[in-house]
Structures are given as C-alpha cells and as structure tokens.
PDB file of C-alpha atoms in Angstrom:
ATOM      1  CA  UNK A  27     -26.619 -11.190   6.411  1.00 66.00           C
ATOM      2  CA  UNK A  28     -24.810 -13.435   8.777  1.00 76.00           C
ATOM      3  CA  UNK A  29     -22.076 -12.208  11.611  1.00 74.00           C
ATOM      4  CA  UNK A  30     -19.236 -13.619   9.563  1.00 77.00           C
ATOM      5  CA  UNK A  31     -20.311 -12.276   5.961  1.00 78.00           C
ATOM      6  CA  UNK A  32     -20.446  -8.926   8.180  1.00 79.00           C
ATOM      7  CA  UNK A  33     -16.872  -9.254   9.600  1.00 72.00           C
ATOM      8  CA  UNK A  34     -15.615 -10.518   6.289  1.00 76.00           C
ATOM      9  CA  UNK A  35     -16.516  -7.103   4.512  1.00 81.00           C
ATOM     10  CA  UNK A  36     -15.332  -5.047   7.168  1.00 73.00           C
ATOM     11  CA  UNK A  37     -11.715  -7.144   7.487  1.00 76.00           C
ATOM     12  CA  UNK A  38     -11.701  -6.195   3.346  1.00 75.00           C
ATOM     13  CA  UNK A  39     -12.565  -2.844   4.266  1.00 80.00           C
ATOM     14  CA  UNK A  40      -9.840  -1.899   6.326  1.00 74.00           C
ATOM     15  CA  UNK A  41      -7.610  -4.028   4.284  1.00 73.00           C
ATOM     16  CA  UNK A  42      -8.150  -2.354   1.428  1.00 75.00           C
ATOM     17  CA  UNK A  43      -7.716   1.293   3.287  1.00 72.00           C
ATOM     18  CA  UNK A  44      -4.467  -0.184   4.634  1.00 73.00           C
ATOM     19  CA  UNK A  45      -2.638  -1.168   1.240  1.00 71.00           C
ATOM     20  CA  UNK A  46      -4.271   1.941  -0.184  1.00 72.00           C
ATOM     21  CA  UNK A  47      -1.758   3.680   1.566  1.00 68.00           C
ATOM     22  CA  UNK A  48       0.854   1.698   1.342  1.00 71.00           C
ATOM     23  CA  UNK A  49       0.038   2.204  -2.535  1.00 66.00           C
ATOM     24  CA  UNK A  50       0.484   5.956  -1.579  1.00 62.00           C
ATOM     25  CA  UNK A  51       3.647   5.925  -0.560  1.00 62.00           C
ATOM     26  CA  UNK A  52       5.379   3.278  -2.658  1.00 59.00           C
ATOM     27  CA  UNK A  53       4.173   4.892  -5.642  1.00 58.00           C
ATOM     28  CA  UNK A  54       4.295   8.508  -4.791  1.00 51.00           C
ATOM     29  CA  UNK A  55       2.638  10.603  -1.905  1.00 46.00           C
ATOM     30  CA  UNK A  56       2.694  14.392  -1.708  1.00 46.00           C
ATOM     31  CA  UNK A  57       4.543  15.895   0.750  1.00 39.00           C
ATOM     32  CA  UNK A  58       3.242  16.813   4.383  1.00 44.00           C
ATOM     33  CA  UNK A  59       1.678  20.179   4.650  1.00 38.00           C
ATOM     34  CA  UNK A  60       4.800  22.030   5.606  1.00 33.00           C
ATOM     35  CA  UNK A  61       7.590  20.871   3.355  1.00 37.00           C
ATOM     36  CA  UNK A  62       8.287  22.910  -0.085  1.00 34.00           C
ATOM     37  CA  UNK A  63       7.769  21.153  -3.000  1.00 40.00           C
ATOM     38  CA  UNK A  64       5.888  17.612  -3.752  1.00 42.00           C
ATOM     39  CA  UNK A  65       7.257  14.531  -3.625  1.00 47.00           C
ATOM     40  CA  UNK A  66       7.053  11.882  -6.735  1.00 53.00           C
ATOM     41  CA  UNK A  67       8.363   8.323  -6.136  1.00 58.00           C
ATOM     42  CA  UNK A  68      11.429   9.191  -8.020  1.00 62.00           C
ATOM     43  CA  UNK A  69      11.958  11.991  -5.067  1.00 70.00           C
ATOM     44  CA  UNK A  70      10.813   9.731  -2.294  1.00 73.00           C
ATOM     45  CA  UNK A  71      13.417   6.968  -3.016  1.00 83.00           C
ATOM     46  CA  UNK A  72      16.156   9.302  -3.099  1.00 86.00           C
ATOM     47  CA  UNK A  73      15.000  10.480  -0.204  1.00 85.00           C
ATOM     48  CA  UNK A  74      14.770   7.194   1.509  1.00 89.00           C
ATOM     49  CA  UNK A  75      18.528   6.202   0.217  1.00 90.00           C
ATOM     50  CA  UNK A  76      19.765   9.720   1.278  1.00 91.00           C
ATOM     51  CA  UNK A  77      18.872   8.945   4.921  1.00 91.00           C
ATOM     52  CA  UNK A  78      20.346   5.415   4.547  1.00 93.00           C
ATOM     53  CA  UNK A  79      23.580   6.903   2.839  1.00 93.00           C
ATOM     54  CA  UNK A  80      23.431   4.265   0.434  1.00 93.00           C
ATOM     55  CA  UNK A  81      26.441   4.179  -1.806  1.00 93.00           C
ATOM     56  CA  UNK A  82      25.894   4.997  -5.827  1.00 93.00           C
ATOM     57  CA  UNK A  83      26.135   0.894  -6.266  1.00 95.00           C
ATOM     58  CA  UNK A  84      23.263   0.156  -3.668  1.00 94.00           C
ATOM     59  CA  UNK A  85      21.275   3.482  -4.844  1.00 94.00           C
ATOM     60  CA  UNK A  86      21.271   1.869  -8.890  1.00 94.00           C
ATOM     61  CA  UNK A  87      20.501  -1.516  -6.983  1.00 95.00           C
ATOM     62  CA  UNK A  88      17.591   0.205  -4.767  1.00 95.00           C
ATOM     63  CA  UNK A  89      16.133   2.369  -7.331  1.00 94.00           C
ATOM     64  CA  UNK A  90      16.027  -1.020  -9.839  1.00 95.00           C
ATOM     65  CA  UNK A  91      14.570  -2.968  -6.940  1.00 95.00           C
ATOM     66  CA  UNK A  92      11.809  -0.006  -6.491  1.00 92.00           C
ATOM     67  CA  UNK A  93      11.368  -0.057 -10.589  1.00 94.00           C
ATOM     68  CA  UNK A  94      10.367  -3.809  -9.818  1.00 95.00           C
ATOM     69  CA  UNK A  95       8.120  -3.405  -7.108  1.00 93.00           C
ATOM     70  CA  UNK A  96       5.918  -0.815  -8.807  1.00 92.00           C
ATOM     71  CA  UNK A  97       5.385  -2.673 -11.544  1.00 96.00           C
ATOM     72  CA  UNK A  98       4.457  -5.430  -9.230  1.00 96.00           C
ATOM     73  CA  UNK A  99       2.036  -3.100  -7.649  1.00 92.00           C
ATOM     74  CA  UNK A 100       0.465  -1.667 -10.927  1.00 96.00           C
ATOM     75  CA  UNK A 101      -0.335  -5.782 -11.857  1.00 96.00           C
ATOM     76  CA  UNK A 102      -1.916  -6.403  -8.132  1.00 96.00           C
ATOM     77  CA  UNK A 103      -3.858  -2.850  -8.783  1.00 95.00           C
ATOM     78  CA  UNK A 104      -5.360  -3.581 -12.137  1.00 96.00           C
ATOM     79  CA  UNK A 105      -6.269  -7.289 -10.716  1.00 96.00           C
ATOM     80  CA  UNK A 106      -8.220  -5.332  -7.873  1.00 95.00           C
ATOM     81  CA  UNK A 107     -10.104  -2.702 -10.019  1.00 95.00           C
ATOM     82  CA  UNK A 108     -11.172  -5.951 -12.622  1.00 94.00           C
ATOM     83  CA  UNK A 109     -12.660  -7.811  -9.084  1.00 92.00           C
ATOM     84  CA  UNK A 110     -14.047  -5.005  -8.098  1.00 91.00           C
ATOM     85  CA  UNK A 111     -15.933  -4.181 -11.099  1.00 92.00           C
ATOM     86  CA  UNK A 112     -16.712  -7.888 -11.429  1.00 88.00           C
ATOM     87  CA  UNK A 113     -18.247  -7.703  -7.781  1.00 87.00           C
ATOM     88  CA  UNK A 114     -19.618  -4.392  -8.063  1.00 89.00           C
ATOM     89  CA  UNK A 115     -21.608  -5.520 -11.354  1.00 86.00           C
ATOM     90  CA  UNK A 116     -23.879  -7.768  -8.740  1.00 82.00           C
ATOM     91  CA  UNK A 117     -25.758  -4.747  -8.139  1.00 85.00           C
ATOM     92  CA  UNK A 118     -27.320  -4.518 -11.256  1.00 85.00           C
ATOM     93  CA  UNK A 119     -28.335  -8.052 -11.333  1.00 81.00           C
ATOM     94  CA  UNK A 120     -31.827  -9.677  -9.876  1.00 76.00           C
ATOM     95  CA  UNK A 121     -30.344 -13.050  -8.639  1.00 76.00           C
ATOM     96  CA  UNK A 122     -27.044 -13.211  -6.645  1.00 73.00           C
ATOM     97  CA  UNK A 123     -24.752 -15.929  -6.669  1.00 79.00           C
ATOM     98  CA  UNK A 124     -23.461 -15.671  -3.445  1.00 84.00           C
ATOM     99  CA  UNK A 125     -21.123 -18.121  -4.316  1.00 87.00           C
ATOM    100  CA  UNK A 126     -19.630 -16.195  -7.229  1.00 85.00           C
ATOM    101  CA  UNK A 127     -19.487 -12.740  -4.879  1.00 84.00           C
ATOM    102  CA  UNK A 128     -17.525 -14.739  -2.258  1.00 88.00           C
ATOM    103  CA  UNK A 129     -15.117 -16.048  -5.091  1.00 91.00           C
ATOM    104  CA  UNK A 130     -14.370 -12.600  -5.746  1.00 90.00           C
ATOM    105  CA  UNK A 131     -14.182 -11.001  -2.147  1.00 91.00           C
ATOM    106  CA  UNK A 132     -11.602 -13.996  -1.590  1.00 93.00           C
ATOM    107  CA  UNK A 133      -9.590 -12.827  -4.444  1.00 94.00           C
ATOM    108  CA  UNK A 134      -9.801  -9.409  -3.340  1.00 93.00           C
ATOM    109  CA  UNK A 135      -8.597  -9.973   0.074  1.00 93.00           C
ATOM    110  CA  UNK A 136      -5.616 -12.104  -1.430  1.00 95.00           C
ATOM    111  CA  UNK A 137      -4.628  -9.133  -3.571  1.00 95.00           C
ATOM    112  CA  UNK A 138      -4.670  -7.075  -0.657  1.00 93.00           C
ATOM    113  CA  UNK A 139      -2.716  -9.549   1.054  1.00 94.00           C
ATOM    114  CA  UNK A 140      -0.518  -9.688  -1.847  1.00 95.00           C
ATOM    115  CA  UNK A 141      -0.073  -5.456  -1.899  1.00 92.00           C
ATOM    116  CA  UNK A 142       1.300  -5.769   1.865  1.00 91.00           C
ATOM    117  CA  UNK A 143       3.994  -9.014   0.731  1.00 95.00           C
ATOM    118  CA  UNK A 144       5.273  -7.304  -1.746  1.00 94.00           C
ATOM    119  CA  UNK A 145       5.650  -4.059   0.146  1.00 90.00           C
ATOM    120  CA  UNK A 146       7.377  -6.140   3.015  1.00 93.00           C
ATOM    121  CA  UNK A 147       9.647  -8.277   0.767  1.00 96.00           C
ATOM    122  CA  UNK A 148      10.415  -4.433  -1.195  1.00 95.00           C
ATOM    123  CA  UNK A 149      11.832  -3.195   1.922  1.00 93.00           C
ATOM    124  CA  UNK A 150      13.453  -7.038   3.397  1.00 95.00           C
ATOM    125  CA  UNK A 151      15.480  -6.587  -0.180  1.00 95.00           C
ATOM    126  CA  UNK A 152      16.550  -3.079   0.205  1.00 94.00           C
ATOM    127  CA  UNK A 153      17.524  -4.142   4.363  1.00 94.00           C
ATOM    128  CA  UNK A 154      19.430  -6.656   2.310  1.00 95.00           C
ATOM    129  CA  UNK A 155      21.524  -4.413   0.505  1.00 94.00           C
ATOM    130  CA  UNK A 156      22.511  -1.982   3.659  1.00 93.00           C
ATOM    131  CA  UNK A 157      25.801  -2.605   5.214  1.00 93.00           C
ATOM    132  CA  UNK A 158      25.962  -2.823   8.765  1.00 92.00           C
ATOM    133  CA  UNK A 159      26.481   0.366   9.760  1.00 90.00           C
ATOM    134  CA  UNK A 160      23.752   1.464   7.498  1.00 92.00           C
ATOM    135  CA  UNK A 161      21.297  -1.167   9.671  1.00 91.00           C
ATOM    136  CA  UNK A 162      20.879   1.627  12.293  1.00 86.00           C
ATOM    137  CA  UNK A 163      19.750   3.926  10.289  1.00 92.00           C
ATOM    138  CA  UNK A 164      17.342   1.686   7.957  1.00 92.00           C
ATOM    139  CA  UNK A 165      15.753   0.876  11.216  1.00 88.00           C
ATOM    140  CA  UNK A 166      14.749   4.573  11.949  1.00 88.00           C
ATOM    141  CA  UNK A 167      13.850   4.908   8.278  1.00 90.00           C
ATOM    142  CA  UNK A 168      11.654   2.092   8.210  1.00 88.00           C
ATOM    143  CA  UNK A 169      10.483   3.484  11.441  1.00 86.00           C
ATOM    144  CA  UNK A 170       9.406   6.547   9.732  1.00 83.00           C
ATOM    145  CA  UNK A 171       7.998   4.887   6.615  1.00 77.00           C
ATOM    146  CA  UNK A 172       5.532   2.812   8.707  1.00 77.00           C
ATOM    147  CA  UNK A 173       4.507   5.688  10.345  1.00 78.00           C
ATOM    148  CA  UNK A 174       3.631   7.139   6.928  1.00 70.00           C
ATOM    149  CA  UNK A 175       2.035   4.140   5.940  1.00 67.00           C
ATOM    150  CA  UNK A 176      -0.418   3.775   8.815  1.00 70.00           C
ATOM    151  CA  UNK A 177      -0.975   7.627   8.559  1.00 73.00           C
ATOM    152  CA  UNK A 178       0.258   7.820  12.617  1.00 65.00           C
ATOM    153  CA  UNK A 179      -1.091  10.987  14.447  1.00 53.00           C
ATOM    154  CA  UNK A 180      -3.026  12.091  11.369  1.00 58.00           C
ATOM    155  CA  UNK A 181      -6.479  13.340  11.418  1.00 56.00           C
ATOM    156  CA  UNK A 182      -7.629  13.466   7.248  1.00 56.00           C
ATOM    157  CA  UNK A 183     -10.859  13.510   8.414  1.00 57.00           C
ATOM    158  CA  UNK A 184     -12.658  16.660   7.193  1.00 57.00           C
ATOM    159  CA  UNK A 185     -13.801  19.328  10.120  1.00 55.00           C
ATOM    160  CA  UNK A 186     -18.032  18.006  11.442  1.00 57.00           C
ATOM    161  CA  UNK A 187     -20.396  20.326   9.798  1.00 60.00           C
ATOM    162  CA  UNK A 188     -22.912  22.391  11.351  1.00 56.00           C
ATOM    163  CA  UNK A 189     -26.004  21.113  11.086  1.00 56.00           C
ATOM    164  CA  UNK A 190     -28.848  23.532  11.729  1.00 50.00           C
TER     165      UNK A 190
END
C-alpha cells in the first residue's frame, strides 16, 4: 500500500472520529459525570439558548433551526453507513477494484466534510439570530461547545490492563 493510500485512511479516520462527536453533541450527548440528570438534544438546546438569553422569538427560531439541522445530519448519517457497507463489502470479495473503493472513501470523506459544514453553518445561523449584546455571550458558548466537541482535557480511554 502506497504512503498516500496510507495517509488517506488515516485523514478519514480521524475525520470520521471528529464529526462523530460533533454527531454527539448536536444530536444528544449525556451529561458529564457530575451533573444530575442526562441531557437529550431537546435539553441541550435549551441549555445552549438559556446561556445566550435568547428571547422566546429567537428560542422558536433556534429550536426550528436545530429541528433542520438534525434532519440534515440523520440524511449525511444514513449516506455514511450505505458507503460504508458498500466499502466494507470489499472484504468478502476476491478481486478489488481499487478504483471503486477509492470512489467510495472519496464520498465518505465528503460526507464527513459535509457533517462539519453543516454543524458550522448550524451555529453561523443561530450567531445570526443573537443581538449584540447576546454576541458576548455566544462567543463563550461556542467556546464551550467546541470544547465539547473536540472532547478537550478528556481521557475516554479505558485504564491499561495488567498483563501478566
């Protein structure tokens, strides 16, 4: 396998653990360890337009505009789990059409690409709808919801086992 088939994978790789959690949080992530209760994506928007202090016009406006981009995200989702199938099917054939599997790792990484647009242009529309005294504050949000996305100062990894 050549260098760049190599570095292609692992660029998918970490794309795809990337917009997995972005997936997480747009569409619902559990609450840190910590913090009673769980919280669904109905609980995280309000969340995210309590610390904005969006008005009940801009919260109907938000919360339709959050309606939009999960759906958004479901289509992109289903689109990745078909490719995937599609590419992981190669394994039970003899012959590999290397063209064909680097058809579909293209459209992979585009719907990847895709998952973090439409995240960005989510949140561009909902900076869109702040007034300007709310800008301050969507900046510290947005602050904190990158951190969540990128999983910041989190270790998920499980403890190393002892091996004996």
């Amino acid at each position: 396998m050549s260098n760049s088939k190599i570095y292609k994978i692992g660029f998918l790789i970490m794309l795809a653990v990337n917009v997995t959690v972005i997936g997480f949080l747009v569409v619902g992530r559990p609450l840190p360890p910590g913090r009673p209760g769980g919280r669904g994506q109905n609980d995280l928007k309000a969340e995210i337009s309590d610390r904005l202090g969006l008005s009940s016009e801009q919260r109907n406006a938000y919360f339709k505009l959050a309606a939009k981009h999960s759906e958004e995200m479901r289509h992109i989702e289903r689109d990745q789990k078909e490719q995937a199938e599609l590419y992981l099917g190669y394994l039970k054939k003899e012959s590999l059409s290397e063209k064909a599997m680097g058809e579909i790792l293209a459209k992979l990484s585009k719907l990847e690409s895709d998952k973090i647009s439409v995240t960005y242009d989510h949140f561009e529309e909902l900076k869109e709808l702040c007034d300007p005294s709310q800008l301050a504050q969507f900046d510290k949000t947005i602050d904190q919801v990158i951190s969540v996305l990128l999983n910041k100062g989190k270790n998920n990894s499980p403890p190393p086992r002892d091996r004996r």
